[in-house]
Short mmCIF file of C-alpha atoms in Angstrom, two decimals:
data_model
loop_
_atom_site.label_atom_id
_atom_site.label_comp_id
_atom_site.label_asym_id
_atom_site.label_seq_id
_atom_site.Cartn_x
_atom_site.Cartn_y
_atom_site.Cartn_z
CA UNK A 1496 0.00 0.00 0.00
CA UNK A 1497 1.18 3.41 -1.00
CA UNK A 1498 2.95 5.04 2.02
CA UNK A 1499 0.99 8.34 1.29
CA UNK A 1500 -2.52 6.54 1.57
CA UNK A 1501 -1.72 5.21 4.95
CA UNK A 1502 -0.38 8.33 6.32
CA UNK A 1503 -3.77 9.87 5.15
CA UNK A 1504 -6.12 7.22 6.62
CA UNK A 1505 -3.89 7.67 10.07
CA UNK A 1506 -4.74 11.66 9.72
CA UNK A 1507 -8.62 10.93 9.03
CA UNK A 1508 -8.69 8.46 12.13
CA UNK A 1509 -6.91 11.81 14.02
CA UNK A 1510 -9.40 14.41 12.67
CA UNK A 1511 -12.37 12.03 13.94
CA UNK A 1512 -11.28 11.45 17.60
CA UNK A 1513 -11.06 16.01 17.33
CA UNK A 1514 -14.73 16.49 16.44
CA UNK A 1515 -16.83 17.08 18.89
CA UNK A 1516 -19.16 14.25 20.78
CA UNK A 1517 -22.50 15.60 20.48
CA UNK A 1518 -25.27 13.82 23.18
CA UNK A 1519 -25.78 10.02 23.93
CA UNK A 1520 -27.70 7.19 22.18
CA UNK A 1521 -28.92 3.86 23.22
CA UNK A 1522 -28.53 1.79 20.19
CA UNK A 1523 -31.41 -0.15 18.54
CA UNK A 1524 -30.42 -4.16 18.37
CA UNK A 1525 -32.43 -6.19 16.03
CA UNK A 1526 -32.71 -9.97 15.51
CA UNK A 1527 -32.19 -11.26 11.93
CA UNK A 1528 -33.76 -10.80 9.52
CA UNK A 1529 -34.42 -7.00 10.82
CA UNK A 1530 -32.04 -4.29 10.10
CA UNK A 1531 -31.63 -1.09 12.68
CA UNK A 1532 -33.20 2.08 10.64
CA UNK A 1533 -29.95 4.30 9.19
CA UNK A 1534 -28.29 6.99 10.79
CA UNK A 1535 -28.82 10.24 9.26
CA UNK A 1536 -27.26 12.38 12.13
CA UNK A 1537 -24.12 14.20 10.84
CA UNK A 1538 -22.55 14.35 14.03
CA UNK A 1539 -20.54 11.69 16.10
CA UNK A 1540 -22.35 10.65 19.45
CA UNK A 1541 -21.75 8.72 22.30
CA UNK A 1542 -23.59 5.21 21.61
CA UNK A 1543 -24.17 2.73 23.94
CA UNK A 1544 -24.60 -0.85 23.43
CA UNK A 1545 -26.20 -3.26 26.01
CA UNK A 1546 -25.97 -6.29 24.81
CA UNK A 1547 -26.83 -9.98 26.97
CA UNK A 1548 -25.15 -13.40 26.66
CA UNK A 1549 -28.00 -16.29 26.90
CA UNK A 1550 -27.62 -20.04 26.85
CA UNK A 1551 -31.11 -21.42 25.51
CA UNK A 1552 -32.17 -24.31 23.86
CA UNK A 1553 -33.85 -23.80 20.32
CA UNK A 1554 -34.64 -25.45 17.01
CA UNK A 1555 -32.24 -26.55 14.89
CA UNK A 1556 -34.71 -28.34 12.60
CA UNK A 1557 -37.61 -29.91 12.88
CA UNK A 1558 -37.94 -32.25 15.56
CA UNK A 1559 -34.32 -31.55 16.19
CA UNK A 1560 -33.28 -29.01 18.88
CA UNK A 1561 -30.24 -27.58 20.20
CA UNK A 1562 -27.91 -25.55 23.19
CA UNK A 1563 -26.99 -22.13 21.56
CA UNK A 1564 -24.97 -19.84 23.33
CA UNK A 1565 -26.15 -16.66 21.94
CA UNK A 1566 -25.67 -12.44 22.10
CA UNK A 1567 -29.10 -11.53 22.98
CA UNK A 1568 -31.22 -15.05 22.74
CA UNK A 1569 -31.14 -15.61 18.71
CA UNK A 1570 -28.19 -16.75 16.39
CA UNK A 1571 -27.41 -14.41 14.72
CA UNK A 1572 -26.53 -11.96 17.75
CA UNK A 1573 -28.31 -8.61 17.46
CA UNK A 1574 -27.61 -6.75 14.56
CA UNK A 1575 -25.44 -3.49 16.03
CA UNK A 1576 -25.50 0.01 13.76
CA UNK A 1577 -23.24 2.48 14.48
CA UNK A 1578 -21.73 6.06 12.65
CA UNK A 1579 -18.51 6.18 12.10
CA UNK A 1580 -16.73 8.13 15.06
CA UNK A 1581 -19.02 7.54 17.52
CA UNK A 1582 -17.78 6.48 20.99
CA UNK A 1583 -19.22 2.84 21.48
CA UNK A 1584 -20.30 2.30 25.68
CA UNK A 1585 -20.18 -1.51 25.37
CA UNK A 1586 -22.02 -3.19 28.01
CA UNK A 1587 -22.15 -7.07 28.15
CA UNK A 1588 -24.09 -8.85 30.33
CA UNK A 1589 -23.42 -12.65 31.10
CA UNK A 1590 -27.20 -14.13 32.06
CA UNK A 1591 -27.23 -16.07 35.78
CA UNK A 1592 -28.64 -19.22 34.36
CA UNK A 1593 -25.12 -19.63 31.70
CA UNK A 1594 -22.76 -22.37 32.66
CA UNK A 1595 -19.75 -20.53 30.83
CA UNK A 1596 -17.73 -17.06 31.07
CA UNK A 1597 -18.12 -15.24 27.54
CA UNK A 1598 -17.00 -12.28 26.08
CA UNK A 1599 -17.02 -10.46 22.33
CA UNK A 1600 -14.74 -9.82 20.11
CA UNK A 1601 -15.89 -7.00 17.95
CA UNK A 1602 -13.70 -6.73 14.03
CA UNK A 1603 -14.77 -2.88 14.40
CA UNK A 1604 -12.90 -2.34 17.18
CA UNK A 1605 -9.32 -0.91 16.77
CA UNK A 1606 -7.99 -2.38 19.89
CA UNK A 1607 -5.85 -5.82 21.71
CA UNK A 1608 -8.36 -8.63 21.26
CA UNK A 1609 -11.21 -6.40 19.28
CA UNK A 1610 -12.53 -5.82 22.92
CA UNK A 1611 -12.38 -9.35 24.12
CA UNK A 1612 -9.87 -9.25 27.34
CA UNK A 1613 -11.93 -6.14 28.46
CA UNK A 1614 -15.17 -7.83 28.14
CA UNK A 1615 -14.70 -11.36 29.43
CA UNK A 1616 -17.85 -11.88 31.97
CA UNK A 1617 -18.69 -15.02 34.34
CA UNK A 1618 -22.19 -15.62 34.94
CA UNK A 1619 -24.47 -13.04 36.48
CA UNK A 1620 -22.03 -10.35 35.84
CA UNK A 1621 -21.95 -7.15 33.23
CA UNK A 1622 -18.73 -5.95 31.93
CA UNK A 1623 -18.45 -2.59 30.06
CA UNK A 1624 -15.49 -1.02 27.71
CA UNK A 1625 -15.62 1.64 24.74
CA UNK A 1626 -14.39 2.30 21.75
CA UNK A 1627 -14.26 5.01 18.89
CA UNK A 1628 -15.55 3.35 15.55
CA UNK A 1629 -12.61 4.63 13.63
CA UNK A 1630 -13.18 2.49 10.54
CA UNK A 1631 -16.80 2.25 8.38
CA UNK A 1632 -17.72 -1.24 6.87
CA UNK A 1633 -19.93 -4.22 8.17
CA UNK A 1634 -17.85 -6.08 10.41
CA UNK A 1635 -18.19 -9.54 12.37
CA UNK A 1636 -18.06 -9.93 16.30
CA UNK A 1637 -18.04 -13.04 18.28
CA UNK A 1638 -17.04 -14.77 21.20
CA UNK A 1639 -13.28 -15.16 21.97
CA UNK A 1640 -13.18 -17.12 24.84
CA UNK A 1641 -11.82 -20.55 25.06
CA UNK A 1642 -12.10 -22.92 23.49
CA UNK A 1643 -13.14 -20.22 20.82
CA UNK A 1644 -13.78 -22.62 18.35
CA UNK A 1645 -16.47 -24.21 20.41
CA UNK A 1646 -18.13 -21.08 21.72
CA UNK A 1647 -18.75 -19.41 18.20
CA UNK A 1648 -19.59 -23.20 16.72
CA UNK A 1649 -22.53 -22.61 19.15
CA UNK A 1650 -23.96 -19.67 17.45
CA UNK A 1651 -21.56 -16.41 19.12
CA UNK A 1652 -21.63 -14.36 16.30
CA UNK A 1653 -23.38 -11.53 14.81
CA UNK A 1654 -22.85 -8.16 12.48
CA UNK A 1655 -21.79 -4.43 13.60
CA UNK A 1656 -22.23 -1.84 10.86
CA UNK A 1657 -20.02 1.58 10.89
CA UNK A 1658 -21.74 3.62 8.82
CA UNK A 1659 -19.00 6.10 6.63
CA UNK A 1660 -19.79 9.72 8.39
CA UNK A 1661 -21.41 10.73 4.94
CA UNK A 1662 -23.90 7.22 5.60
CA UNK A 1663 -25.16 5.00 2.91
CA UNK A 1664 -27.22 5.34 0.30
CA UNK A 1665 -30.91 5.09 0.90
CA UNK A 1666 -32.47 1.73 -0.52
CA UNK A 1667 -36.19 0.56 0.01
CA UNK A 1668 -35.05 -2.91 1.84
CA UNK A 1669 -32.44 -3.88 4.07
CA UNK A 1670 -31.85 -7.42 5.34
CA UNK A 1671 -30.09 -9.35 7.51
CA UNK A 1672 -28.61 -12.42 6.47
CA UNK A 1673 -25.53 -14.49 8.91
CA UNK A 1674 -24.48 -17.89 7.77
CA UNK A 1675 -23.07 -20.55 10.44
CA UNK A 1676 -21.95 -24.22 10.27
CA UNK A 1677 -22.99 -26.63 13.13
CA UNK A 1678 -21.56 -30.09 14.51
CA UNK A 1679 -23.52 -32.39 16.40
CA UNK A 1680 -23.50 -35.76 17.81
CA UNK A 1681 -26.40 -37.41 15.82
CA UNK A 1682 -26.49 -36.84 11.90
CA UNK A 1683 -28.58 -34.53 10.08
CA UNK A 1684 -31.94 -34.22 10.91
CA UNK A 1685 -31.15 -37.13 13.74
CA UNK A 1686 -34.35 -36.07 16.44
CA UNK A 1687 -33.82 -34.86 19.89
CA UNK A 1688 -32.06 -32.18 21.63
CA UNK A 1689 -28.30 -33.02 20.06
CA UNK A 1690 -25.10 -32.52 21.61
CA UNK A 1691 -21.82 -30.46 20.32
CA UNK A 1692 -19.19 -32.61 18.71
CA UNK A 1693 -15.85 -30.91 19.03
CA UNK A 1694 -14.68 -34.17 16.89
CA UNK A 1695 -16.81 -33.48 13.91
CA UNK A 1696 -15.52 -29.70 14.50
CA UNK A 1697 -11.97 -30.18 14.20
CA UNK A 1698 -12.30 -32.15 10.98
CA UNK A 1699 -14.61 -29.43 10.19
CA UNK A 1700 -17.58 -32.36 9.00
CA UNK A 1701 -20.68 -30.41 9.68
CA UNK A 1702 -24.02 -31.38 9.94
CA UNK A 1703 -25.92 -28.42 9.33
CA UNK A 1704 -25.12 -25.18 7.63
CA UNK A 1705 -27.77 -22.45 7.96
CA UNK A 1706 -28.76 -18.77 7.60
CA UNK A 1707 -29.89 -17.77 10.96
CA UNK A 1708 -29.74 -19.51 13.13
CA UNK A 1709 -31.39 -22.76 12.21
CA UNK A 1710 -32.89 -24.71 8.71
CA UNK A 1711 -35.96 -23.02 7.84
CA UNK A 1712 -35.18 -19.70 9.50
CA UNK A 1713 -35.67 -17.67 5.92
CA UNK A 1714 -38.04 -20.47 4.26
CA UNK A 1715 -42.05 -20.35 3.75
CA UNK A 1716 -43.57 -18.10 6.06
CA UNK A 1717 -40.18 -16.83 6.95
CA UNK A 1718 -39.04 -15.65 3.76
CA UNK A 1719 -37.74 -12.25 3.69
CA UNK A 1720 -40.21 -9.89 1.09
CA UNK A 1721 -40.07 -6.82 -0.72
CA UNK A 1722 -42.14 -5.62 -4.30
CA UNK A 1723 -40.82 -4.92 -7.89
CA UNK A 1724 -39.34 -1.88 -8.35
CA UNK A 1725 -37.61 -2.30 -4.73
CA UNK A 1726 -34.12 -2.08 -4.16
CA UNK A 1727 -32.40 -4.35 -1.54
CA UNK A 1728 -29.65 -4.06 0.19
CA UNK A 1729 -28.16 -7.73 2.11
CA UNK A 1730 -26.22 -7.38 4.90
CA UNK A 1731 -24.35 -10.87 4.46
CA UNK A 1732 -22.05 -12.20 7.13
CA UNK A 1733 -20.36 -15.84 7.66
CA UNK A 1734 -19.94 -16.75 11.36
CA UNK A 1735 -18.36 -19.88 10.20
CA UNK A 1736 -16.51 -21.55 12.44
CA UNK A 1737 -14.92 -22.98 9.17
CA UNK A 1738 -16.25 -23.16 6.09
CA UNK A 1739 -16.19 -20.26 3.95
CA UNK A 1740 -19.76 -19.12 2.08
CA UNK A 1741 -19.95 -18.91 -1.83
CA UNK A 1742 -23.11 -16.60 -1.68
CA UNK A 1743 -25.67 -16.49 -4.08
CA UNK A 1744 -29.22 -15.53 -4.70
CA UNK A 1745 -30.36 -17.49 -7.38
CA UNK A 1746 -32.64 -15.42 -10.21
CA UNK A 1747 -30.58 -12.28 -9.45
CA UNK A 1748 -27.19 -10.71 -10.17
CA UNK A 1749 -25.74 -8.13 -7.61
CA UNK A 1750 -25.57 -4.58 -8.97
CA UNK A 1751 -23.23 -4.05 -6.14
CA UNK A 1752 -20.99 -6.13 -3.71
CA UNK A 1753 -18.95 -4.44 -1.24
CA UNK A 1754 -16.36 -7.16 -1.25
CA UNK A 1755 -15.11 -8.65 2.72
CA UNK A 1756 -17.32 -6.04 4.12
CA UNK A 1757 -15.10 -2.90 3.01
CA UNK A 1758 -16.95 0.40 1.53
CA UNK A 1759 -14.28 1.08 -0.90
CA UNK A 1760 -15.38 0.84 -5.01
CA UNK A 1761 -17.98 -2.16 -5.33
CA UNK A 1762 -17.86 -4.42 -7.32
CA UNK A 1763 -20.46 -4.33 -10.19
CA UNK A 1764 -22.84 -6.91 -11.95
CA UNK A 1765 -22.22 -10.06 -9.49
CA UNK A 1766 -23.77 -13.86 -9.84
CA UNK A 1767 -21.57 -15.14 -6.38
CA UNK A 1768 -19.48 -13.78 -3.68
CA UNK A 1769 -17.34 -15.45 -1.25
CA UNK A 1770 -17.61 -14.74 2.62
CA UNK A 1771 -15.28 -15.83 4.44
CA UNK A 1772 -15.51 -17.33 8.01
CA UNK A 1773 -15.20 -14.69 10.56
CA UNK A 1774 -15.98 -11.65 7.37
CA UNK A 1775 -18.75 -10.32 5.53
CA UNK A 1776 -20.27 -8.81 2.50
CA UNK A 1777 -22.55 -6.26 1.81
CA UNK A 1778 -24.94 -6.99 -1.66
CA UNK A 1779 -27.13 -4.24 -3.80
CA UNK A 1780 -29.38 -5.13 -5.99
CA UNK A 1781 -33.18 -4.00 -7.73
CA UNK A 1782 -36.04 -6.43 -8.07
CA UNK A 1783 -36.75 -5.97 -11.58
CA UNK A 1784 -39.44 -9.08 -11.51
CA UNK A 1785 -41.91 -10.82 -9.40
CA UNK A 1786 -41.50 -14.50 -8.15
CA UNK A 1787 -39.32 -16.35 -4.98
CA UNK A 1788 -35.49 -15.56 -5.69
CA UNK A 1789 -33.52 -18.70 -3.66
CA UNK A 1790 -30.37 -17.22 -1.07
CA UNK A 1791 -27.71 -20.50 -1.17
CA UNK A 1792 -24.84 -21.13 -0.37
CA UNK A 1793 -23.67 -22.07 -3.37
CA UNK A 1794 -21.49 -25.39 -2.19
CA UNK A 1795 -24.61 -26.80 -3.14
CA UNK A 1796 -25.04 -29.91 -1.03
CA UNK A 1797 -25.19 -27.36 1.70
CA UNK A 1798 -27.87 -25.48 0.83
CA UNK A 1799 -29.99 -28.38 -0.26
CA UNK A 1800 -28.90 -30.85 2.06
CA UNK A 1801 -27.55 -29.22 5.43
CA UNK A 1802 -30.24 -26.56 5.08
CA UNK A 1803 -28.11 -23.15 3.93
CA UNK A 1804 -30.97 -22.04 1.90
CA UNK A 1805 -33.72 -18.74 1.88
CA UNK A 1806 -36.43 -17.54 -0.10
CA UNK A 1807 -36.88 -13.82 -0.60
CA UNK A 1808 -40.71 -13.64 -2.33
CA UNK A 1809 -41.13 -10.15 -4.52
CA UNK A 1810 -44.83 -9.22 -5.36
CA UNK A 1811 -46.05 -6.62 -7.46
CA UNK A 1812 -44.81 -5.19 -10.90
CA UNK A 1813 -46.77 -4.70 -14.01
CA UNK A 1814 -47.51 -7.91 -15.70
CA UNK A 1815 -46.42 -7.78 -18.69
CA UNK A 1816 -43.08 -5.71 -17.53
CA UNK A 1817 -42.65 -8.66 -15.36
CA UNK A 1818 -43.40 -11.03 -18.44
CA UNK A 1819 -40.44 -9.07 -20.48
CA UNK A 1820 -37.80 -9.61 -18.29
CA UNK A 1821 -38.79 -13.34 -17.56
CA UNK A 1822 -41.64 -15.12 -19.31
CA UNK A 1823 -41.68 -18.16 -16.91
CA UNK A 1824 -43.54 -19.34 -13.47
CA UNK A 1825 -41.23 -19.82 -10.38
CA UNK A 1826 -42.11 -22.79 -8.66
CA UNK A 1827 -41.09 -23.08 -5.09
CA UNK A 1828 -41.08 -26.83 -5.18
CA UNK A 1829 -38.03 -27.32 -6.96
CA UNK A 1830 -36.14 -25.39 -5.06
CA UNK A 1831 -37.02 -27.83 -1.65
CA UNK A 1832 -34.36 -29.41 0.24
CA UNK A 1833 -33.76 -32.88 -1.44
CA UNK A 1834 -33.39 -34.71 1.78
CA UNK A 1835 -30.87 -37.74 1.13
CA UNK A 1836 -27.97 -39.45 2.55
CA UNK A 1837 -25.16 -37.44 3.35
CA UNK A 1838 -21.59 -38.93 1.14
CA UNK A 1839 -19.09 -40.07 3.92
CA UNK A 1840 -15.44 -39.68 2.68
CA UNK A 1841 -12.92 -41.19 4.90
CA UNK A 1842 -10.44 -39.86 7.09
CA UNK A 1843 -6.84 -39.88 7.18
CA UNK A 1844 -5.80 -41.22 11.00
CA UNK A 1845 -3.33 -38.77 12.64
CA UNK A 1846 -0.33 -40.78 13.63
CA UNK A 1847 0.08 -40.62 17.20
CA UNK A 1848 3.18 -39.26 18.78
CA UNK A 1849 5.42 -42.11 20.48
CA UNK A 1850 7.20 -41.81 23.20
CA UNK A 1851 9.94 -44.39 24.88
CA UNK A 1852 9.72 -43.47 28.31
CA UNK A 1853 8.30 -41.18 31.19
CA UNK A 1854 10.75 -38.09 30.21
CA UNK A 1855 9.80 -38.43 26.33
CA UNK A 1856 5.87 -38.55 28.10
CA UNK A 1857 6.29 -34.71 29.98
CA UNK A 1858 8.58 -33.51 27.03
CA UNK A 1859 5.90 -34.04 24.07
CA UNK A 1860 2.92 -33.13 26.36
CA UNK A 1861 4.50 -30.21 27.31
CA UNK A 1862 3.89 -29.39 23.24
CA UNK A 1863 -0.04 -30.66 24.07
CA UNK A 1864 -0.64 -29.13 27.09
CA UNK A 1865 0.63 -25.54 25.75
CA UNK A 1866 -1.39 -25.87 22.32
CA UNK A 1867 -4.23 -27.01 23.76
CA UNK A 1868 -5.04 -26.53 27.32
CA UNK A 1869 -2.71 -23.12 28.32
CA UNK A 1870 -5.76 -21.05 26.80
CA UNK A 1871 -8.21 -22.38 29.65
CA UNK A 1872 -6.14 -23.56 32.37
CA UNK A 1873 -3.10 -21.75 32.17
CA UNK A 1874 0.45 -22.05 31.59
CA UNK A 1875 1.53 -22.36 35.31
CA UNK A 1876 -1.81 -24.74 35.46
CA UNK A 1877 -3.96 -21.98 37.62
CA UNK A 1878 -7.03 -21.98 35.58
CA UNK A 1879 -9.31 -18.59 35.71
CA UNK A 1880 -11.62 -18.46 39.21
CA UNK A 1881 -15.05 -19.19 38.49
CA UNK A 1882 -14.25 -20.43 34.55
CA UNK A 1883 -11.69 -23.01 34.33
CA UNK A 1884 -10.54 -25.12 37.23
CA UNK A 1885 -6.74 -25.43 38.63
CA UNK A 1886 -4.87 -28.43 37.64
CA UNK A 1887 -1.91 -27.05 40.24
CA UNK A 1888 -1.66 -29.27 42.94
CA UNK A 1889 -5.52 -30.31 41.92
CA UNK A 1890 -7.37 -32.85 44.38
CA UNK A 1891 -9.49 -33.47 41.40
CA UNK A 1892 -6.50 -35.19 39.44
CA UNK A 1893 -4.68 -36.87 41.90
CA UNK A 1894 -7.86 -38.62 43.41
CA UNK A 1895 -8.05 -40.54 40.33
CA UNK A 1896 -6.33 -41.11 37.44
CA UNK A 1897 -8.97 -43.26 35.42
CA UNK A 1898 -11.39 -40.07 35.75
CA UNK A 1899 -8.54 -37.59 35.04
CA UNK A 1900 -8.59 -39.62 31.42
CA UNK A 1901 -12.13 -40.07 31.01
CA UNK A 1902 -12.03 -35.92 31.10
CA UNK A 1903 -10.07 -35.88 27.85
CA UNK A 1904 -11.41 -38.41 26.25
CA UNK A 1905 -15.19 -38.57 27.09
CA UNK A 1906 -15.52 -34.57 28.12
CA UNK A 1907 -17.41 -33.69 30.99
CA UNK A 1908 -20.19 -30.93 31.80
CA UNK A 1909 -21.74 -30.24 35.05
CA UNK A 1910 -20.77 -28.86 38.34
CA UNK A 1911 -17.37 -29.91 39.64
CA UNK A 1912 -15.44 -29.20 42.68
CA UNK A 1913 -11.96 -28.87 42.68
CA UNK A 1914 -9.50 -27.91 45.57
CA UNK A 1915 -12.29 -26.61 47.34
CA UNK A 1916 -14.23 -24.19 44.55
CA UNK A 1917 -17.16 -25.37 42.75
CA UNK A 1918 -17.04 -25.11 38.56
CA UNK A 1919 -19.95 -25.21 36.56
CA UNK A 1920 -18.69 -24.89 32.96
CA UNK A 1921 -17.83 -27.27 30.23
CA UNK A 1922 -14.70 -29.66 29.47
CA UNK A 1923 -15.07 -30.69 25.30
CA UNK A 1924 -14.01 -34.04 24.59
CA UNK A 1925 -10.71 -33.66 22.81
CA UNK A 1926 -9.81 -35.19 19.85
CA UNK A 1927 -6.67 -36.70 21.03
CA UNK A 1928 -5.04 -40.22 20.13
CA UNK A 1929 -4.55 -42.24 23.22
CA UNK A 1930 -0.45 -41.23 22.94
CA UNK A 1931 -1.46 -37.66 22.95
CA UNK A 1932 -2.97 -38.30 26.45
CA UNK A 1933 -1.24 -39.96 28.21
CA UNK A 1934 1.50 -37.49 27.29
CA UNK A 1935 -0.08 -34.00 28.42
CA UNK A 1936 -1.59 -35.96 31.51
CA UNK A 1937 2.02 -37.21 32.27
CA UNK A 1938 3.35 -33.67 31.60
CA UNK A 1939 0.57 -32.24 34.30
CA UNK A 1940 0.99 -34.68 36.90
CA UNK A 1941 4.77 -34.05 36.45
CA UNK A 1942 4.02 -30.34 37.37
CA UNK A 1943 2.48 -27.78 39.98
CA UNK A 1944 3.11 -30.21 42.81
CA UNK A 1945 0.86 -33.16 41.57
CA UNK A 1946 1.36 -36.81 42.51
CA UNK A 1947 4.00 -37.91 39.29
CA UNK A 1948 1.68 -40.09 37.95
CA UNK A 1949 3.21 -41.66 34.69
CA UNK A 1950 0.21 -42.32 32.83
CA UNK A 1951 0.26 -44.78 29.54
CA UNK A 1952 -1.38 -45.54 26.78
CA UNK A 1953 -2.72 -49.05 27.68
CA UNK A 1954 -4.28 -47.03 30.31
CA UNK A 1955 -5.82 -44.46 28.57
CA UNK A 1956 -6.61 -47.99 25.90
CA UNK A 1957 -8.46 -49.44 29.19
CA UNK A 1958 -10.31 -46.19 30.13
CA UNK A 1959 -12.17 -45.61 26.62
CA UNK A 1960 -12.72 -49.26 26.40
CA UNK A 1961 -14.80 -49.22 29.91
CA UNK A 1962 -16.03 -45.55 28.65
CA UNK A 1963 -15.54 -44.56 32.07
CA UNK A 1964 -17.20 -41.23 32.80
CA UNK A 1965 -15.33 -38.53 35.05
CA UNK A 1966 -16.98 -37.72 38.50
CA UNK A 1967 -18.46 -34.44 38.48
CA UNK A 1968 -18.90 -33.78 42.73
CA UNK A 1969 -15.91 -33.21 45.08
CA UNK A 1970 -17.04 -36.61 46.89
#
C-alpha cells in the first residue's frame, strides 16, 4: 500500500477522535432478519450498546433441537449500527442461568483482542469497555473465549455496521442475512435435543449449515419480502466456524458487492461472492421481476442438504413488464431441500506421537498441554476463578487417574469441585489419540506439585474401552 494513503487514513482516524461528541444514544439491536433504521445524524455521538449473553435451547430443525450460546437469545446476535466516530459504551451482560464465562470480540474495534480481554464476563455479571468506531464497513463480532472454536460453533456471532460519516445510500429494503456451520452428535436431521461434537468440529464435517440460526429460519412463512421496483440491500455475514460461504441468490445478479465487508469501489454486476468465516459482505441489488429468488450457499449440497438455503418472495410489478424480463412461473417446489444421505469420505488417522519413556511422556505433552489446554487452564496450570478449574496441585487429578482420562477423552459438563471451589462450565471431549494423552496428563501430573503419575497408553486404551465417565462432585 502506497505510504501516502496510509499516512492519510492515520490523519482521518486523528481528525475524527477532534470532532466534537455531540449527546448520547442507546442503540437499537435487532434480531435477523431486521435491520436497525440508518443513521442520518451528521454528528458523532456517544452510543451505547447493552448487549446480553443467553444459553437457551432452540430449534435446529424440525424435531431436532439444540444448546446455543447466543448475544441476545437468537443466532445471529443482534444486529449493532453504528456512525462512524461515535464512541461505542459496550455493556455485556453474562445471564445467571449460563454455565460458561463469555466475552465479544468486535472486528470494528481498533484495539488488543477487538474488545475481548476487556469484556470477558462469568455468569451473572456485566462488563463494560468503549471504543471510537474509527473504521466504516460491516464487520463480524463473536465470542473469543476458550475454546473459541467451540463457543462461536454454538452460534456467538453476529454483524456491527459503521456507517462512513457521509452514511449509505438510501435503498427501500435492508436485510439481515448471517451464515453458520454446526456439529452435532447425531447426523442430520437425527431427532432430539443433540449434543456439540468438538470431533466433527476439528475435521470441520458439519451437519448443518444455515442462515440464521437454524434450517428453515428464511423459508415459507419466513421468507424475507419486498415488491418490484424495490431495491435491496443484504447485509451478508459468515460466522463460520470454518467453512467459507460462496453466496448467491439465485434469479438475481448483484448490482453491487462491497467485497469482505469494506466500503471502498464495489464491485459491479455479481452472480456469487465469497464470505469468508469470521468476514462479511454487503450486496445491492433492484427487483426488476416478481416471483421467490432462492439465497444459497452455493457449495450446493449445503444449501440443499444441510439446510443453507432462503427464499426472498417479490410481489407486485406490471404484468407484462414482469413477463419481459422473464416469461416463466417460479415454482417453489423445486427449489425444496432434497433430503438424502449425506456422502461419507474417509479420514486420514493422525499418527500418534510415540514416546519411549516417562521423560519423552512430559517432554511431548508439554507441546499438548501448551497448544491445547494453556488457553483455559493456564500455563503455570492456575485456571481462571469461576471459569476453568486449577490443575496445580488439583485434588481433582490426583484422586483418580482413570477419571482424570475419562475428562479428555469422554468430556465432561456439570458442576465440579476442585480444591475446594465449585465449577460449573464445560470440558469438550478432545480429539486426542490415546499417545497424545497420556502425554499431556504425564506432563501435568509431572508439574504444579501433583502426585508424578506416569500415565500410559494401555491405560488411557483401558479407560475408553470401559467408557468410564469422570466424576463431576468433590465426593
Amino acid at each position: 500500500m502506497d505510504a501516502s494513503l496510509v499516512l492519510a487514513e492515520a490523519d482521518d482516524h486523528l481528525s475524527i477522535l477532534k470532532e466534537p461528541l455531540v449527546g448520547e444514544e442507546v442503540a437499537i439491536l435487532t434480531d435477523a432478519p431486521n435491520v436497525p433504521p440508518q443513521i442520518t445524524r451528521k454528528h458523532r455521538t456517544k452510543m451505547v450498546v447493552n448487549l446480553e449473553v443467553t444459553e437457551v435451547v432452540k430449534r435446529m430443525a424440525d424435531g431436532v433441537d439444540y444448546t446455543f450460546w447466543t448475544f441476545g437469545g437468537s443466532v445471529p446476535g443482534k444486529f449493532i449500527r453504528v456512525r462512524q466516530g461515535d464512541l461505542v459504551e459496550f455493556h455485556l451482560a453474562n445471564h445467571p442461568s449460563s454455565k460458561m464465562p463469555h466475552n465479544i470480540d468486535l472486528h470494528a474495534v481498533t484495539g488488543p483482542g477487538g474488545g475481548a480481554a476487556s469484556s470477558f464476563t462469568t455468569p451473572g455479571h456485566e462488563s463494560e469497555f468503549s471504543f471510537t468506531a474509527l473504521n466504516p464497513g460491516l464487520f463480524v463480532y463473536h465470542c473469543a473465549t476458550a475454546p473459541v472454536g467451540m463457543h462461536i460453533a454454538n452460534g456467538m456471532y453476529g454483524l456491527i455496521l459503521v456507517e462512513p460519516k457521509e452514511g449509505l445510500p438510501k435503498v427501500d429494503k435492508e436485510f439481515y442475512v448471517m451464515q453458520g456451520d454446526f456439529y452435532t452428535k447425531g447426523k442430520y436431521g437425527e431427532a432430539g435435543l443433540q449434543p456439540f461434537s468438538m470431533e466433527k468440529a476439528i475435521k470441520e464435517d458439519a451437519d448443518y449449515v444455515v442462515f440464521n440460526g437454524s434450517v428453515g429460519a428464511l423459508t415459507g412463512d419466513n421468507a424475507i419480502t419486498a415488491d418490484v421496483g424495490d431495491t435491496v440491500r443484504l447485509f451478508v455475514g459468515n460466522g463460520g466456524p470454518n467453512l467459507v460461504s460462496s453466496f448467491h441468490v439465485i434469479g438475481e445478479i448483484f448490482d453491487k458487492v462491497y467485497t469482505e465487508g469494506g466500503l471502498g469501489t464495489p464491485n459491479k454486476n455479481v452472480q456469487t461472492t465469497l464470505v469468508p468465516a469470521g468476514g462479511s459482505a454487503i450486496c445491492e441489488f433492484r427487483l426488476d421481476t416478481s416471483g421467490t429468488f432462492i439465497l444459497v450457499d452455493h457449495s450446493i449440497f449445503r444449501a440443499f442438504n444441510k439446510g443453507a438455503i432462503g427464499m426472498l418472495k417479490v410481489g407486485g410489478g406490471d404484468e407484462a413488464t414482469n413477463k419481459i424480463v422473464y416469461s416463466g412461473k417460479t415454482d417453489d417446489r423445486i427449489y425444496q431441500p432434497e433430503g438424502g444421505a449425506i456422502q461419507i469420505i474417509p479420514q486420514t488417522a493422525r499418527k500418534p506421537a510415540k514416546a519411549a519413556n516417562k521423560g519423552e511422556r512430559i517432554e511431548r505433552g508439554k507441546i499438548t498441554y501448551t497448544q491445547v489446554c494453556s488457553v483455559c487452564h493456564q500455563a503455570n496450570g492456575k485456571g481462571i476463578p469461576a471459569a476453568f478449574p486449577p490443575l496445580a496441585k488439583s485434588d481433582y487429578l490426583n484422586r483418580s487417574i482413570d477419571d482424570s482420562i475419562s475428562a479428555l477423552v469422554n468430556g465432561i459438563a456439570g458442576e465440579v469441585t476442585v480444591n475446594g471451589a465449585k465449577f460449573n462450565s464445560i470440558m469438550p471431549k478432545l480429539d486426542l489419540s490415546d499417545d497424545d494423552v497420556s502425554n499431556v496428563l504425564t506432563y501435568v501430573y509431572s508439574q504444579w506439585d501433583n502426585n508424578g503419575t506416569e500415565v500410559t497408553p494401555d491405560m488411557v486404551k483401558k479407560v475408553r474401552a470401559k467408557a468410564v465417565k469422570p466424576l463431576n462432585t468433590g465426593h
